[in-house]
Tab-separated table of C-alpha atoms in Angstrom:
chain	number	residue	atom	x	y	z
Z	1	MET	CA	-68.312	11.858	370.867
Z	2	THR	CA	-64.986	13.353	371.587
Z	3	GLU	CA	-61.786	11.245	371.018
Z	4	PHE	CA	-58.807	11.682	373.285
Z	5	ASP	CA	-55.243	10.953	372.154
Z	6	LEU	CA	-53.692	9.124	375.039
Z	7	VAL	CA	-50.186	8.829	373.357
Z	8	PRO	CA	-47.921	11.571	374.562
Z	9	ARG	CA	-46.663	14.019	371.977
Z	10	GLU	CA	-43.029	13.438	372.995
Z	11	TYR	CA	-43.416	9.713	372.350
Z	12	ARG	CA	-44.792	10.368	368.886
Z	13	LEU	CA	-41.903	12.737	368.125
Z	14	ASN	CA	-39.383	10.230	369.435
Z	15	LEU	CA	-40.970	7.460	367.347
Z	16	ALA	CA	-40.922	9.648	364.222
Z	17	PHE	CA	-37.281	10.577	364.860
Z	18	ARG	CA	-36.317	6.936	365.215
Z	19	HIS	CA	-38.128	6.090	361.988
Z	20	TRP	CA	-36.352	8.929	360.185
Z	21	LEU	CA	-33.022	7.912	361.685
Z	22	GLY	CA	-33.557	4.337	360.468
Z	23	ARG	CA	-34.255	5.563	356.948
Z	24	VAL	CA	-31.134	7.749	357.032
Z	25	ALA	CA	-29.060	4.810	358.281
Z	26	ALA	CA	-30.449	2.541	355.565
Z	27	LEU	CA	-29.784	5.177	352.918
Z	28	THR	CA	-26.258	5.730	354.234
Z	29	THR	CA	-25.617	1.989	354.223
Z	30	ALA	CA	-26.881	1.765	350.640
Z	31	VAL	CA	-24.631	4.663	349.615
Z	32	VAL	CA	-21.600	3.038	351.294
Z	33	VAL	CA	-22.339	-0.320	349.675
Z	34	PHE	CA	-22.755	1.355	346.265
Z	35	ALA	CA	-19.525	3.291	346.735
Z	36	CYS	CA	-17.642	0.117	347.701
Z	37	ALA	CA	-19.089	-1.776	344.751
Z	38	SER	CA	-18.292	1.089	342.390
Z	39	GLY	CA	-14.755	1.330	343.775
Z	40	ALA	CA	-14.240	-2.405	343.318
Z	41	ALA	CA	-15.603	-2.204	339.769
Z	42	LEU	CA	-13.361	0.759	338.959
Z	43	ALA	CA	-10.339	-1.013	340.459
Z	44	TRP	CA	-11.053	-4.126	338.366
Z	45	ALA	CA	-11.527	-2.012	335.234
Z	46	ASN	CA	-8.296	-0.139	335.966
Z	47	SER	CA	-6.413	-3.396	336.514
Z	48	SER	CA	-7.817	-4.842	333.288
Z	49	LEU	CA	-6.860	-1.676	331.412
Z	50	ASP	CA	-3.345	-1.834	332.873
Z	51	ASN	CA	-3.040	-5.450	331.754
Z	52	GLN	CA	-4.155	-4.532	328.243
Z	53	ILE	CA	-1.668	-1.651	328.146
Z	54	GLN	CA	1.132	-3.960	329.307
Z	55	GLN	CA	0.189	-6.520	326.664
Z	56	LEU	CA	0.225	-3.832	323.960
Z	57	GLN	CA	3.584	-2.559	325.178
Z	58	THR	CA	4.945	-6.107	325.193
Z	59	GLN	CA	3.680	-6.692	321.655
Z	60	GLN	CA	5.202	-3.411	320.490
Z	61	ALA	CA	8.496	-4.313	322.162
Z	62	LEU	CA	8.456	-7.722	320.474
Z	63	THR	CA	7.656	-6.097	317.128
Z	64	ALA	CA	10.540	-3.628	317.513
Z	65	GLN	CA	12.866	-6.436	318.600
Z	66	GLN	CA	11.819	-8.589	315.655
Z	67	ARG	CA	12.346	-5.639	313.301
Z	68	THR	CA	15.824	-5.085	314.759
Z	69	GLN	CA	16.635	-8.786	314.419
Z	70	LEU	CA	15.384	-8.766	310.825
Z	71	GLU	CA	17.520	-5.737	309.973
Z	72	THR	CA	20.515	-7.411	311.626
Z	73	LEU	CA	19.926	-10.596	309.631
Z	74	ASP	CA	19.569	-8.618	306.385
Z	75	ALA	CA	22.838	-6.796	307.076
Z	76	ARG	CA	24.526	-10.113	307.896
Z	77	ILE	CA	23.235	-11.687	304.680
Z	78	MET	CA	24.508	-8.728	302.642
Z	79	ASP	CA	27.887	-8.922	304.384
Z	80	LEU	CA	28.134	-12.661	303.731
Z	81	GLY	CA	27.218	-12.037	300.089
Z	82	ARG	CA	30.004	-9.466	299.764
Z	83	GLN	CA	32.466	-11.837	301.431
Z	84	TRP	CA	31.431	-14.667	299.111
Z	85	GLN	CA	31.802	-12.409	296.079
Z	86	LEU	CA	35.238	-11.327	297.273
Z	87	LEU	CA	36.340	-14.916	297.883
Z	88	THR	CA	35.053	-15.950	294.465
Z	89	THR	CA	36.907	-13.036	292.896
Z	90	LEU	CA	40.134	-13.825	294.715
Z	91	ARG	CA	39.923	-17.470	293.693
Z	92	SER	CA	39.884	-16.340	290.077
Z	93	GLY	CA	43.435	-14.975	290.390
Z	94	ALA	CA	46.433	-16.546	288.766
Z	95	PRO	CA	47.001	-20.071	290.158
Z	96	ALA	CA	50.414	-21.253	291.335
Z	97	GLU	CA	50.928	-23.356	288.190
Z	98	GLU	CA	50.452	-20.284	286.004
Z	99	ILE	CA	52.901	-18.308	288.130
Z	100	PHE	CA	55.508	-21.053	287.781
Z	101	ALA	CA	54.970	-21.137	284.029
Z	102	ILE	CA	55.394	-17.351	283.721
Z	103	ILE	CA	58.573	-17.315	285.782
Z	104	ASP	CA	60.008	-20.360	284.026
Z	105	ALA	CA	59.469	-18.688	280.644
Z	106	THR	CA	61.585	-15.691	281.698
Z	107	LEU	CA	64.539	-17.461	283.286
Z	108	GLU	CA	67.657	-18.091	281.267
Z	109	GLN	CA	69.776	-21.092	282.127
Z	110	GLY	CA	72.063	-20.257	285.055
Z	111	ASP	CA	71.860	-16.443	284.746
Z	112	VAL	CA	69.211	-15.708	287.427
Z	113	TRP	CA	68.200	-17.775	290.428
Z	114	PHE	CA	65.849	-17.230	293.359
Z	115	LEU	CA	66.631	-17.292	297.065
Z	116	SER	CA	63.022	-16.873	298.252
Z	117	TRP	CA	59.682	-15.775	296.921
Z	118	ASP	CA	56.062	-15.424	298.024
Z	119	PHE	CA	52.824	-14.218	296.508
Z	120	ALA	CA	49.449	-12.885	297.639
Z	121	ARG	CA	46.232	-11.837	295.909
Z	122	ALA	CA	44.450	-8.504	296.310
Z	123	GLY	CA	41.398	-6.879	294.748
Z	124	VAL	CA	41.849	-3.520	293.015
Z	125	ALA	CA	38.911	-1.350	291.950
Z	126	GLU	CA	39.225	-0.100	288.389
Z	127	VAL	CA	37.166	2.962	287.447
Z	128	GLN	CA	35.549	2.345	284.072
Z	129	GLN	CA	35.040	5.199	281.660
Z	130	PRO	CA	31.363	5.811	280.833
Z	131	GLN	CA	30.205	5.245	277.280
Z	132	THR	CA	29.604	8.730	275.885
Z	133	VAL	CA	28.962	10.294	272.509
Z	134	ASN	CA	30.966	13.343	271.464
Z	135	THR	CA	28.740	15.636	269.378
Z	136	GLY	CA	31.444	18.248	268.837
Z	137	TYR	CA	30.149	20.675	271.446
Z	138	PHE	CA	28.810	18.489	274.228
Z	139	ILE	CA	29.469	15.025	275.626
Z	140	VAL	CA	26.184	13.120	275.673
Z	141	VAL	CA	25.593	10.220	278.055
Z	142	PRO	CA	23.178	7.623	276.610
Z	143	ASP	CA	19.945	6.954	278.482
Z	144	GLY	CA	20.212	4.465	281.309
Z	145	GLN	CA	23.899	5.206	281.965
Z	146	SER	CA	25.527	7.449	284.540
Z	147	MET	CA	28.664	9.513	284.309
Z	148	GLN	CA	30.243	7.433	287.088
Z	149	PRO	CA	29.681	3.713	286.437
Z	150	PRO	CA	30.406	1.287	289.266
Z	151	PRO	CA	34.049	0.170	289.417
Z	152	ALA	CA	35.087	-3.266	288.228
Z	153	TRP	CA	37.220	-5.445	290.455
Z	154	GLN	CA	40.617	-6.472	289.108
Z	155	VAL	CA	42.296	-9.290	291.038
Z	156	ASP	CA	46.069	-8.837	291.095
Z	157	THR	CA	48.601	-11.403	292.258
Z	158	HIS	CA	51.578	-9.735	293.922
Z	159	LEU	CA	54.754	-11.807	293.636
Z	160	ASN	CA	57.773	-10.796	295.738
Z	161	ILE	CA	61.088	-12.285	294.638
Z	162	ARG	CA	64.483	-12.167	296.326
Z	163	GLY	CA	67.263	-13.623	294.241
Z	164	GLN	CA	70.640	-13.265	292.591
Z	165	ALA	CA	71.777	-12.643	289.030
Z	166	ARG	CA	75.081	-13.290	287.305
Z	167	ASP	CA	75.427	-9.589	286.536
Z	168	HIS	CA	73.332	-6.488	285.892
Z	169	SER	CA	72.913	-7.450	282.256
Z	170	ALA	CA	71.316	-10.775	283.217
Z	171	LEU	CA	69.039	-9.028	285.717
Z	172	SER	CA	67.989	-6.475	283.089
Z	173	ALA	CA	67.205	-9.252	280.615
Z	174	PHE	CA	65.113	-11.020	283.266
Z	175	VAL	CA	63.098	-7.853	283.976
Z	176	ARG	CA	62.512	-7.249	280.251
Z	177	ALA	CA	61.364	-10.858	279.843
Z	178	LEU	CA	58.879	-10.357	282.684
Z	179	PHE	CA	57.454	-7.236	281.037
Z	180	ALA	CA	57.062	-9.206	277.803
Z	181	GLN	CA	54.602	-11.632	279.451
Z	182	SER	CA	50.961	-10.717	278.774
Z	183	GLN	CA	49.869	-11.647	282.314
Z	184	VAL	CA	52.385	-9.282	283.921
Z	185	ARG	CA	50.910	-5.868	284.756
Z	186	ASP	CA	53.927	-4.325	286.441
Z	187	VAL	CA	57.490	-5.101	287.575
Z	188	ARG	CA	59.162	-3.026	290.269
Z	189	LEU	CA	62.839	-3.465	291.074
Z	190	GLN	CA	63.009	-2.593	294.759
Z	191	ARG	CA	66.655	-3.177	295.644
Z	192	THR	CA	69.934	-4.265	294.052
Z	193	SER	CA	73.364	-4.745	295.564
Z	194	LEU	CA	76.652	-6.231	294.441
Z	195	ARG	CA	77.874	-9.126	296.537
Z	196	ARG	CA	81.466	-10.218	296.117
Z	197	PHE	CA	82.834	-13.683	296.703
Z	198	ALA	CA	86.375	-14.988	296.485
Z	199	ALA	CA	86.067	-16.197	292.903
Z	200	ALA	CA	83.302	-13.988	291.521
Z	201	SER	CA	80.552	-11.495	292.343
Z	202	VAL	CA	76.787	-11.605	291.906
Z	203	VAL	CA	73.988	-9.042	291.899
Z	204	GLU	CA	71.459	-9.524	294.673
Z	205	PHE	CA	68.029	-8.109	293.979
Z	206	GLU	CA	64.499	-7.778	295.297
Z	207	LEU	CA	61.627	-7.119	292.939
Z	208	ALA	CA	57.838	-7.150	292.971
Z	209	VAL	CA	55.802	-8.551	290.094
Z	210	VAL	CA	52.092	-7.807	289.666
Z	211	LEU	CA	50.128	-10.423	287.731
Z	212	GLY	CA	46.679	-9.403	286.531
Z	213	SER	CA	43.505	-11.358	285.855
Z	214	GLU	CA	40.182	-10.638	284.158
Z	215	SER	CA	37.929	-8.015	285.687
Z	216	SER	CA	34.772	-9.122	287.506
């Protein structure tokens, strides 16, 4: 028995084309959906990575800022320590009572008198000689010591005096008496002049006295 295909060939081809076109459309849709999902996932991953990078940069910036603040605080502490040491050293200078006692011990009755005076303290660095041993040919520095030891601080009190003396002999005796005091490191006569009055004349003078204290 012979079978006859009553469906036209064009219809079959059209039906096959539509089926293929549907599969292509479905595949294209799947590819588009996958691409969109992948793009969204990549965008989220990129955003998360950017956030992590920003957090790391912020932490590094905070660490650098904290390090800078710590260095600033350390420098401030060292500066305050030096200032405290300097203030402590300056406070160890000759007090006013000692200055009065030194001056009073050098004044003779009625021969020298002061018109004005002032004093100030200042720190002076004294270079100490290293402890060495002379062997005859070489100078040997003991272990643990350097050729240039750190300087010691000597606090000097500078006293400026403007006054008058009966005559040059009285002024000379006053200066010699100042030099005789153990606390006096130096006396500098800065100016002298003869001032005449109707009945007598006096010697006006300006001098600077340096009073020393113990090294620190």
